[in-house]
Tab-separated table of C-alpha atoms and ligand atoms in Angstrom:
chain	number	residue	atom	x	y	z
A	1234	UNK	CA	-47.416	132.350	19.350
A	1235	UNK	CA	-49.338	132.577	22.628
A	1236	UNK	CA	-51.867	129.837	23.208
A	1237	UNK	CA	-55.094	130.988	24.778
A	1238	UNK	CA	-56.790	127.610	25.061
A	1239	UNK	CA	-60.073	127.908	26.909
A	1240	UNK	CA	-60.557	131.544	26.012
A	1241	UNK	CA	-63.219	132.693	23.572
A	1242	UNK	CA	-63.416	135.639	21.229
A	1243	UNK	CA	-66.613	136.874	19.619
A	1244	UNK	CA	-65.994	138.629	16.302
A	1245	UNK	CA	-68.748	140.383	14.377
A	1246	UNK	CA	-68.301	140.560	10.598
A	1247	UNK	CA	-65.798	137.694	10.561
A	1248	UNK	CA	-66.797	136.412	7.120
A	1249	UNK	CA	-64.494	138.744	5.141
A	1250	UNK	CA	-61.979	141.604	5.185
A	1251	UNK	CA	-60.428	142.881	8.399
A	1252	UNK	CA	-62.744	140.749	10.569
A	1253	UNK	CA	-61.616	137.547	8.861
A	1254	UNK	CA	-57.958	138.555	9.250
A	1255	UNK	CA	-58.513	139.278	12.935
A	1256	UNK	CA	-60.210	135.895	13.317
A	1257	UNK	CA	-57.132	134.263	11.741
A	1258	UNK	CA	-54.873	135.795	14.422
A	1259	UNK	CA	-57.147	134.615	17.245
A	1260	UNK	CA	-57.368	131.159	15.650
A	1261	UNK	CA	-53.588	130.960	15.401
A	1262	UNK	CA	-53.350	131.801	19.106
A	1263	UNK	CA	-55.758	129.032	20.086
A	1264	UNK	CA	-58.930	130.954	20.959
A	1265	UNK	CA	-62.354	129.404	20.584
A	1266	UNK	CA	-64.006	131.519	17.899
A	1267	UNK	CA	-67.572	132.800	17.967
A	1268	UNK	CA	-68.077	134.096	14.446
A	1269	UNK	CA	-71.043	136.349	13.667
A	1270	UNK	CA	-72.355	137.756	10.379
A	1271	UNK	CA	-75.310	137.419	8.016
A	1272	UNK	CA	-73.829	134.612	5.906
A	1273	UNK	CA	-73.688	131.291	7.729
A	1274	UNK	CA	-72.107	129.518	4.743
A	1275	UNK	CA	-69.146	131.848	4.516
A	1276	UNK	CA	-68.631	131.797	8.286
A	1277	UNK	CA	-68.693	127.984	8.253
A	1278	UNK	CA	-66.079	127.933	5.461
A	1279	UNK	CA	-63.863	130.247	7.546
A	1280	UNK	CA	-64.410	128.076	10.645
A	1281	UNK	CA	-63.525	124.890	8.745
A	1282	UNK	CA	-60.377	126.531	7.359
A	1283	UNK	CA	-59.227	127.493	10.884
A	1284	UNK	CA	-60.017	124.050	12.176
A	1285	UNK	CA	-57.870	122.448	9.465
A	1286	UNK	CA	-55.016	124.915	9.801
A	1287	UNK	CA	-54.874	125.538	13.564
A	1288	UNK	CA	-57.119	122.862	15.062
A	1289	UNK	CA	-59.396	125.530	16.560
A	1290	UNK	CA	-63.056	125.106	17.414
A	1291	UNK	CA	-65.674	127.640	16.343
A	1292	UNK	CA	-69.287	128.599	16.932
A	1293	UNK	CA	-71.066	130.183	14.011
A	1294	UNK	CA	-73.957	132.582	14.631
A	1295	UNK	CA	-75.876	133.816	11.620
A	1296	UNK	CA	-77.311	137.221	12.467
A	1297	UNK	CA	-78.222	140.461	10.735
A	1298	UNK	CA	-76.786	142.952	13.204
A	1299	UNK	CA	-78.623	145.866	11.621
A	1300	UNK	CA	-81.827	144.567	13.241
A	1301	UNK	CA	-82.813	146.166	16.563
A	1302	UNK	CA	-82.886	143.021	18.760
A	1303	UNK	CA	-79.889	141.308	17.202
A	1304	UNK	CA	-77.339	142.147	19.922
A	1305	UNK	CA	-79.551	140.726	22.650
A	1306	UNK	CA	-80.185	137.603	20.513
A	1307	UNK	CA	-76.445	137.057	20.025
A	1308	UNK	CA	-75.840	137.483	23.771
A	1309	UNK	CA	-78.641	135.041	24.606
A	1310	UNK	CA	-77.288	132.483	22.108
A	1311	UNK	CA	-73.772	132.731	23.578
A	1312	UNK	CA	-75.167	132.165	27.089
A	1313	UNK	CA	-77.395	129.327	25.884
A	1314	UNK	CA	-74.283	127.566	24.582
A	1315	UNK	CA	-72.529	128.147	27.927
A	1316	UNK	CA	-69.733	130.240	26.385
A	1317	UNK	CA	-67.793	133.025	28.079
A	1318	UNK	CA	-66.662	135.892	25.880
A	1319	UNK	CA	-63.178	136.929	26.990
A	1320	UNK	CA	-62.626	139.166	23.969
A	1321	UNK	CA	-65.281	141.050	22.038
A	1322	UNK	CA	-64.394	142.378	18.578
A	1323	UNK	CA	-66.979	144.826	17.244
A	1324	UNK	CA	-65.869	144.737	13.629
A	1325	UNK	CA	-68.997	144.521	11.427
A	1326	UNK	CA	-69.618	147.870	9.743
A	1327	UNK	CA	-70.811	149.306	6.451
A	1328	UNK	CA	-71.129	152.694	4.733
A	1329	UNK	CA	-73.187	154.282	1.935
A	1330	UNK	CA	-71.727	156.629	-0.632
A	1331	UNK	CA	-73.520	159.754	-1.875
A	1332	UNK	CA	-74.767	163.229	-1.026
A	1333	UNK	CA	-76.878	163.073	2.128
A	1334	UNK	CA	-79.481	165.638	1.007
A	1335	UNK	CA	-80.246	164.257	-2.426
A	1336	UNK	CA	-78.667	160.875	-3.094
A	1337	UNK	CA	-78.544	158.477	-0.160
A	1338	UNK	CA	-81.421	156.435	1.211
A	1339	UNK	CA	-82.568	157.289	4.737
A	1340	UNK	CA	-83.581	153.744	5.708
A	1341	UNK	CA	-80.201	152.451	4.596
A	1342	UNK	CA	-78.528	155.134	6.695
A	1343	UNK	CA	-80.616	154.296	9.752
A	1344	UNK	CA	-79.589	150.637	9.275
A	1345	UNK	CA	-75.947	151.747	9.141
A	1346	UNK	CA	-76.374	153.652	12.406
A	1347	UNK	CA	-78.040	150.586	13.906
A	1348	UNK	CA	-75.192	148.285	12.819
A	1349	UNK	CA	-72.182	150.574	13.317
A	1350	UNK	CA	-73.364	152.285	16.489
A	1351	UNK	CA	-76.434	150.891	18.254
A	1352	UNK	CA	-75.615	147.179	17.983
A	1353	UNK	CA	-71.986	147.922	18.859
A	1354	UNK	CA	-73.108	149.771	21.991
A	1355	UNK	CA	-75.590	147.018	22.945
A	1356	UNK	CA	-73.046	144.226	22.496
A	1357	UNK	CA	-70.489	146.211	24.476
A	1358	UNK	CA	-72.970	146.894	27.291
A	1359	UNK	CA	-73.991	143.222	27.534
A	1360	UNK	CA	-70.537	141.651	27.380
A	1361	UNK	CA	-68.562	144.363	29.233
A	1362	UNK	CA	-70.901	144.097	32.228
A	1363	UNK	CA	-69.905	140.411	32.486
A	1364	UNK	CA	-66.236	141.257	31.947
A	1365	UNK	CA	-66.304	143.830	34.742
A	1366	UNK	CA	-67.996	141.297	37.034
A	1367	UNK	CA	-65.143	138.847	36.288
A	1368	UNK	CA	-62.571	141.669	36.293
A	1369	UNK	CA	-61.070	140.460	33.020
A	1370	UNK	CA	-61.757	141.017	29.358
A	1371	UNK	CA	-60.884	142.936	26.243
A	1372	UNK	CA	-62.856	144.818	23.590
A	1373	UNK	CA	-61.645	145.843	20.142
A	1374	UNK	CA	-63.832	148.397	18.352
A	1375	UNK	CA	-63.389	149.140	14.648
A	1376	UNK	CA	-63.174	152.896	14.301
A	1377	UNK	CA	-61.455	154.397	11.246
A	1378	UNK	CA	-59.263	157.233	10.026
A	1379	UNK	CA	-62.716	158.597	9.118
A	1380	UNK	CA	-63.298	158.998	12.883
A	1381	UNK	CA	-60.854	161.910	12.945
A	1382	UNK	CA	-62.473	164.236	10.383
A	1383	UNK	CA	-65.774	165.154	8.685
A	1384	UNK	CA	-66.508	162.842	5.747
A	1385	UNK	CA	-68.556	164.436	2.937
A	1386	UNK	CA	-70.102	161.833	0.591
A	1387	UNK	CA	-70.042	159.229	3.390
A	1388	UNK	CA	-71.324	161.611	6.069
A	1389	UNK	CA	-73.299	159.087	8.107
A	1390	UNK	CA	-70.575	156.439	7.981
A	1391	UNK	CA	-67.973	158.985	9.145
A	1392	UNK	CA	-70.227	160.159	11.953
A	1393	UNK	CA	-70.732	156.571	13.171
A	1394	UNK	CA	-66.971	156.050	13.212
A	1395	UNK	CA	-66.434	159.307	15.130
A	1396	UNK	CA	-68.934	157.930	17.657
A	1397	UNK	CA	-67.049	154.624	17.908
A	1398	UNK	CA	-63.741	156.367	18.610
A	1399	UNK	CA	-65.168	158.786	21.162
A	1400	UNK	CA	-67.159	156.031	22.909
A	1401	UNK	CA	-64.174	153.662	23.002
A	1402	UNK	CA	-61.769	156.235	24.414
A	1403	UNK	CA	-64.236	157.293	27.120
A	1404	UNK	CA	-64.925	153.674	28.073
A	1405	UNK	CA	-61.203	152.902	28.196
A	1406	UNK	CA	-60.883	155.706	30.720
A	1407	UNK	CA	-63.865	154.570	32.806
A	1408	UNK	CA	-62.389	151.070	33.034
A	1409	UNK	CA	-58.779	152.020	33.651
A	1410	UNK	CA	-58.778	150.735	37.242
A	1411	UNK	CA	-60.034	147.314	36.160
A	1412	UNK	CA	-58.576	144.487	34.090
A	1413	UNK	CA	-60.967	145.255	31.253
A	1414	UNK	CA	-59.578	147.237	28.336
A	1415	UNK	CA	-61.202	148.843	25.290
A	1416	UNK	CA	-59.094	149.443	22.190
A	1417	UNK	CA	-60.097	151.426	19.119
A	1418	UNK	CA	-58.542	150.419	15.802
A	1419	UNK	CA	-58.289	153.182	13.172
A	1420	UNK	CA	-57.500	151.635	9.784
A	1421	UNK	CA	-56.851	153.655	6.646
A	1422	UNK	CA	-58.647	152.821	3.394
A	1423	UNK	CA	-58.150	149.058	3.271
A	1424	UNK	CA	-58.372	146.527	0.471
A	1425	UNK	CA	-61.659	144.830	1.401
A	1426	UNK	CA	-65.183	144.611	0.027
A	1427	UNK	CA	-66.165	147.738	1.999
A	1428	UNK	CA	-66.013	150.061	-1.038
A	1429	UNK	CA	-68.198	147.812	-3.221
A	1430	UNK	CA	-70.753	147.388	-0.448
A	1431	UNK	CA	-70.848	151.160	0.110
A	1432	UNK	CA	-71.133	151.955	-3.615
A	1433	UNK	CA	-67.836	153.841	-3.347
A	1434	UNK	CA	-65.739	151.829	-5.793
A	1435	UNK	CA	-65.472	154.684	-8.332
A	1436	UNK	CA	-63.622	157.059	-6.029
A	1437	UNK	CA	-60.092	158.413	-5.762
A	1438	UNK	CA	-59.487	156.510	-2.542
A	1439	UNK	CA	-60.826	153.158	-3.761
A	1440	UNK	CA	-58.645	153.299	-6.835
A	1441	UNK	CA	-55.574	154.354	-4.892
A	1442	UNK	CA	-53.109	152.538	-2.714
A	1443	UNK	CA	-55.185	150.469	-0.261
A	1444	UNK	CA	-53.836	148.951	2.937
A	1445	UNK	CA	-53.462	145.216	3.413
A	1446	UNK	CA	-56.254	143.946	5.720
A	1447	UNK	CA	-53.848	141.398	7.268
A	1448	UNK	CA	-51.471	144.205	8.295
A	1449	UNK	CA	-54.360	146.299	9.676
A	1450	UNK	CA	-55.609	143.297	11.670
A	1451	UNK	CA	-52.112	142.640	13.051
A	1452	UNK	CA	-51.821	146.255	14.268
A	1453	UNK	CA	-55.239	145.996	15.942
A	1454	UNK	CA	-54.480	142.611	17.485
A	1455	UNK	CA	-51.168	143.755	18.973
A	1456	UNK	CA	-52.678	146.947	20.404
A	1457	UNK	CA	-55.590	144.956	21.853
A	1458	UNK	CA	-53.272	142.446	23.496
A	1459	UNK	CA	-51.130	145.271	24.889
A	1460	UNK	CA	-54.270	146.893	26.365
A	1461	UNK	CA	-53.769	150.135	24.442
A	1462	UNK	CA	-56.565	152.693	24.142
A	1463	UNK	CA	-56.205	153.018	20.377
A	1464	UNK	CA	-54.030	152.271	17.398
A	1465	UNK	CA	-53.814	154.126	14.103
A	1466	UNK	CA	-52.733	151.596	11.514
A	1467	UNK	CA	-50.010	152.703	9.100
A	1468	UNK	CA	-47.548	155.580	8.782
A	1469	UNK	CA	-49.583	157.644	6.325
A	1470	UNK	CA	-52.732	157.141	8.460
A	1471	UNK	CA	-50.868	158.557	11.463
A	1472	UNK	CA	-49.831	161.475	9.268
A	1473	UNK	CA	-53.428	162.019	8.113
A	1474	UNK	CA	-54.709	161.876	11.716
A	1475	UNK	CA	-52.008	164.347	12.828
A	1476	UNK	CA	-52.981	166.707	9.982
A	1477	UNK	CA	-56.683	166.387	10.828
A	1478	UNK	CA	-55.996	167.297	14.451
A	1479	UNK	CA	-54.404	170.637	13.516
A	1480	UNK	CA	-56.184	171.696	10.318
A	1481	UNK	CA	-59.494	173.603	10.341
A	1482	UNK	CA	-62.258	170.997	10.026
A	1483	UNK	CA	-63.416	172.324	6.640
A	1484	UNK	CA	-59.909	171.839	5.257
A	1485	UNK	CA	-60.055	168.198	6.375
A	1486	UNK	CA	-63.587	167.921	4.970
A	1487	UNK	CA	-62.368	169.203	1.578
A	1488	UNK	CA	-59.485	166.734	1.573
A	1489	UNK	CA	-61.662	163.771	2.521
A	1490	UNK	CA	-64.341	164.809	-0.004
A	1491	UNK	CA	-61.694	164.790	-2.731
A	1492	UNK	CA	-60.797	161.226	-1.727
A	1493	UNK	CA	-64.441	160.139	-1.898
A	1494	UNK	CA	-65.065	161.798	-5.299
A	1495	UNK	CA	-64.738	160.134	-8.715
A	1496	UNK	CA	-61.105	160.265	-9.903
A	1497	UNK	CA	-61.926	162.620	-12.806
A	1498	UNK	CA	-63.529	165.363	-10.701
A	1499	UNK	CA	-61.465	168.445	-10.032
A	1500	UNK	CA	-60.577	169.101	-6.408
A	1501	UNK	CA	-62.113	171.957	-4.489
A	1502	UNK	CA	-59.626	174.784	-4.747
A	1503	UNK	CA	-60.577	176.077	-1.329
A	1504	UNK	CA	-58.173	173.497	0.085
A	1505	UNK	CA	-55.554	176.047	-0.845
A	1506	UNK	CA	-56.918	178.505	1.717
A	1507	UNK	CA	-54.469	177.066	4.170
A	1508	UNK	CA	-53.594	179.537	6.878
A	1509	UNK	CA	-49.813	179.706	6.985
A	1510	UNK	CA	-49.567	179.404	10.768
A	1511	UNK	CA	-51.779	176.323	10.849
A	1512	UNK	CA	-49.881	174.763	7.980
A	1513	UNK	CA	-46.647	175.240	9.871
A	1514	UNK	CA	-48.204	173.692	12.997
A	1515	UNK	CA	-49.438	170.728	10.928
A	1516	UNK	CA	-46.031	170.190	9.419
A	1517	UNK	CA	-44.321	170.423	12.810
A	1518	UNK	CA	-46.783	167.900	14.282
A	1519	UNK	CA	-46.455	165.483	11.387
A	1520	UNK	CA	-42.700	165.939	11.360
A	1521	UNK	CA	-42.529	164.926	15.008
A	1522	UNK	CA	-44.716	161.851	14.397
A	1523	UNK	CA	-42.683	160.874	11.357
A	1524	UNK	CA	-39.367	161.348	13.124
A	1525	UNK	CA	-40.423	159.084	15.990
A	1526	UNK	CA	-41.729	156.399	13.626
A	1527	UNK	CA	-38.658	156.613	11.424
A	1528	UNK	CA	-36.286	156.317	14.382
A	1529	UNK	CA	-38.001	153.128	15.594
A	1530	UNK	CA	-38.285	151.514	12.158
A	1531	UNK	CA	-36.203	148.713	10.656
A	1532	UNK	CA	-34.403	149.337	7.304
A	1533	UNK	CA	-37.280	147.932	5.202
A	1534	UNK	CA	-39.858	150.054	7.045
A	1535	UNK	CA	-37.538	153.061	6.716
A	1536	UNK	CA	-37.483	152.609	2.932
A	1537	UNK	CA	-41.315	152.373	2.968
A	1538	UNK	CA	-41.570	155.544	5.097
A	1539	UNK	CA	-39.257	157.400	2.720
A	1540	UNK	CA	-41.514	156.379	-0.196
A	1541	UNK	CA	-44.693	157.377	1.664
A	1542	UNK	CA	-43.168	160.660	2.791
A	1543	UNK	CA	-42.169	161.453	-0.767
A	1544	UNK	CA	-45.816	160.997	-1.763
A	1545	UNK	CA	-47.066	162.975	1.237
A	1546	UNK	CA	-44.635	165.789	0.433
A	1547	UNK	CA	-46.042	165.759	-3.109
A	1548	UNK	CA	-49.494	166.434	-1.642
A	1549	UNK	CA	-48.139	169.200	0.610
A	1550	UNK	CA	-46.395	170.703	-2.438
A	1551	UNK	CA	-49.677	170.606	-4.375
A	1552	UNK	CA	-51.440	172.440	-1.540
A	1553	UNK	CA	-48.592	174.974	-1.259
A	1554	UNK	CA	-48.538	175.570	-5.036
A	1555	UNK	CA	-52.264	176.019	-5.053
A	1556	UNK	CA	-52.004	178.473	-2.112
A	1557	UNK	CA	-49.261	180.452	-3.910
A	1558	UNK	CA	-51.412	180.619	-7.073
A	1559	UNK	CA	-54.388	181.828	-5.039
A	1560	UNK	CA	-52.254	184.481	-3.337
A	1561	UNK	CA	-50.914	185.646	-6.707
A	1562	UNK	CA	-54.449	185.765	-8.191
A	1563	UNK	CA	-55.619	187.753	-5.172
A	1564	UNK	CA	-52.656	190.141	-5.586
A	1565	UNK	CA	-53.484	190.772	-9.286
A	1566	UNK	CA	-57.115	191.337	-8.341
A	1567	UNK	CA	-56.159	193.889	-5.671
A	1568	UNK	CA	-53.714	195.566	-8.071
A	1569	UNK	CA	-56.380	195.935	-10.732
A	1570	UNK	CA	-58.862	197.230	-8.134
A	1571	UNK	CA	-56.280	199.792	-6.953
A	1572	UNK	CA	-55.637	200.824	-10.543
A	1573	UNK	CA	-59.405	201.184	-11.190
A	1574	UNK	CA	-59.682	203.217	-8.007
A	1575	UNK	CA	-56.762	205.383	-9.153
A	1576	UNK	CA	-58.458	206.055	-12.481
A	1577	UNK	CA	-61.671	206.927	-10.703
A	1578	UNK	CA	-59.857	209.305	-8.302
A	1579	UNK	CA	-57.997	210.941	-11.193
A	1580	UNK	CA	-61.150	211.499	-13.202
A	1581	UNK	CA	-62.956	212.806	-10.100
A	1582	UNK	CA	-60.044	215.193	-9.395
A	1583	UNK	CA	-60.112	216.362	-12.996
A	1584	UNK	CA	-63.851	216.938	-12.761
A	1585	UNK	CA	-63.386	218.935	-9.549
A	1586	UNK	CA	-60.586	220.970	-11.158
A	1587	UNK	CA	-62.794	221.660	-14.159
A	1588	UNK	CA	-65.664	222.613	-11.855
A	1589	UNK	CA	-63.382	224.976	-9.904
A	1590	UNK	CA	-62.191	226.562	-13.162
A	1591	UNK	CA	-65.759	226.977	-14.314
A	1592	UNK	CA	-66.641	228.611	-10.972
A	1593	UNK	CA	-63.656	230.918	-11.349
A	1594	UNK	CA	-64.717	231.826	-14.897
A	1595	UNK	CA	-68.278	232.387	-13.774
A	1596	UNK	CA	-67.061	234.675	-11.017
A	1597	UNK	CA	-64.874	236.627	-13.476
A	1598	UNK	CA	-67.761	236.982	-15.908
A	1599	UNK	CA	-70.038	238.182	-13.073
A	1600	UNK	CA	-67.403	240.759	-12.076
A	1601	UNK	CA	-67.112	241.942	-15.680
A	1602	UNK	CA	-70.878	242.306	-15.935
A	1603	UNK	CA	-70.873	244.217	-12.626
A	1604	UNK	CA	-68.055	246.494	-13.906
A	1605	UNK	CA	-69.988	247.144	-17.088
A	1606	UNK	CA	-73.102	247.906	-15.053
A	1607	UNK	CA	-71.174	250.290	-12.752
A	1608	UNK	CA	-69.605	252.023	-15.794
A	1609	UNK	CA	-73.007	252.459	-17.517
A	1610	UNK	CA	-74.574	253.793	-14.297
A	1611	UNK	CA	-71.563	256.169	-13.927
A	1612	UNK	CA	-71.869	257.442	-17.489
A	1613	UNK	CA	-75.600	257.829	-17.046
A	1614	UNK	CA	-74.952	259.969	-13.915
A	1615	UNK	CA	-72.290	262.015	-15.803
A	1616	UNK	CA	-74.732	262.609	-18.618
B	2117	NAP	N1	-62.063	148.820	4.348
B	2117	NAP	C1	-61.780	150.015	4.787
B	2117	NAP	O1	-61.277	150.875	4.051
B	2117	NAP	C2	-62.030	150.356	6.235
B	2117	NAP	C3	-61.367	151.470	6.768
B	2117	NAP	C4	-61.602	151.806	8.088
B	2117	NAP	C5	-62.460	151.053	8.854
B	2117	NAP	N2	-63.101	149.976	8.317
B	2117	NAP	C6	-64.033	149.213	9.153
B	2117	NAP	O2	-63.576	147.885	9.284
B	2117	NAP	C7	-64.694	147.042	9.561
B	2117	NAP	C8	-64.632	145.830	8.668
B	2117	NAP	O3	-64.883	146.219	7.341
B	2117	NAP	P1	-64.094	145.613	6.106
B	2117	NAP	O4	-63.331	146.672	5.491
B	2117	NAP	O5	-63.401	144.376	6.504
B	2117	NAP	O6	-65.322	145.330	5.128
B	2117	NAP	P2	-65.958	143.964	4.595
B	2117	NAP	O7	-64.934	143.081	3.983
B	2117	NAP	O8	-67.116	144.399	3.783
B	2117	NAP	O9	-66.472	143.246	5.914
B	2117	NAP	C9	-67.639	143.649	6.586
B	2117	NAP	C10	-68.077	142.521	7.496
B	2117	NAP	O10	-69.227	142.957	8.193
B	2117	NAP	C11	-70.267	141.997	8.017
B	2117	NAP	N3	-71.562	142.652	7.979
B	2117	NAP	C12	-71.971	143.631	7.137
B	2117	NAP	N4	-73.259	143.944	7.393
B	2117	NAP	C13	-73.666	143.152	8.403
B	2117	NAP	C14	-74.888	142.998	9.101
B	2117	NAP	N5	-75.960	143.731	8.805
B	2117	NAP	N6	-74.955	142.074	10.082
B	2117	NAP	C15	-73.889	141.320	10.381
B	2117	NAP	N7	-72.693	141.414	9.765
B	2117	NAP	C16	-72.590	142.326	8.778
B	2117	NAP	C17	-69.956	141.309	6.693
B	2117	NAP	O11	-70.469	139.991	6.696
B	2117	NAP	P3	-71.788	139.534	5.905
B	2117	NAP	O12	-71.824	140.256	4.617
B	2117	NAP	O13	-71.541	138.063	5.787
B	2117	NAP	O14	-72.934	139.841	6.799
B	2117	NAP	C18	-68.449	141.267	6.728
B	2117	NAP	O15	-68.006	140.134	7.415
B	2117	NAP	C19	-65.933	147.911	9.387
B	2117	NAP	O16	-66.393	148.362	10.640
B	2117	NAP	C20	-65.417	149.076	8.581
B	2117	NAP	O17	-66.205	150.206	8.780
B	2117	NAP	C21	-62.886	149.618	7.020
């Protein structure tokens, strides 16, 4: 445990899920906590818990961060209380499940953009300016595995997370000559209230194997402390990100749509249109990632990786089987088209042959008629 007495961390969305787990790690390490969310009661309960367990002090700020002026109000409140934010954790974020064109609500989506993107940018601008002036500070931004691919059925959420990743990586680069770092955390689907809040509880992903928010928070915390640009939490998330970086974007979109669909719905068979070369590249890339992770793992992690790889290979097998079936269907279709074409050619050839015969016959008949005519003219002359 490192004790950071005197340092403060501001965490948005610290009342539950990954944010609460992150707050626990900062509390354990002796930070003063500035906890922000809409529910003062829940934040106060969290603060009291930390105080009892770790003896940490906290400041609770109740704020709806989907409101346009909220970032400035939080910044003003922090300054009013004479606090310095050494670490900023932009964690608060929500999504909304449904088809963009016909199902989701525009105002809700604009609020999501405000919370996940605009407020995050405003808070970062306000606090990073002070960090740069002091030449010290750290920012952790909650991106997602969703940042790496298109996300049908949570299109706006996915787009906000793509923004967060791109913004964070660019800012990391801009600040690389300073002592201020920006880290993006990319969790996989995690066991929090996110799915209920987004109306996405009846989906393949929500009913599958969800990551432990404490483990996700630990990965983010360690990467943040090490000043890394980003961390993808979990072996299968790294695999998914590696796949997304080499697959055509519509293949990734199909895969992520399947995850966000109700468990009973059939998958889109176009996922089997995998181009062989790209599939090989994806497997090589993921193989390299897996080999590195496996080599550095302890025996327990190795057993976990073997289990996860078995499952991942199952998915690859499904895709391959589906591709083979599609190829075989296509072959039968071509064969039947060729056979139809053959029949057509044969019948056309037969028709031509018949026509030629008829022409020949016609010619012969004409000749006969001509012969008869010549003979009658001849006999007439003889007479
Ligand atoms: N769970 C996943 O599968 C997953 C995967 C990848 C990334 N993430 C990201 O991780 C972050 C944390 O989410 P989570 O999974 O821990 O979900 P969560 O348990 O629902 O936590 C969301 C937090 O954000 C706060 N929040 C929501 N709307 C707010 C608003 N308008 N103003 C202020 N605070 C607000 C909530 O507090 P109040 O309700 O008290 O306001 C809560 O503390 C999000 O950015 C999410 O997009 C989650």
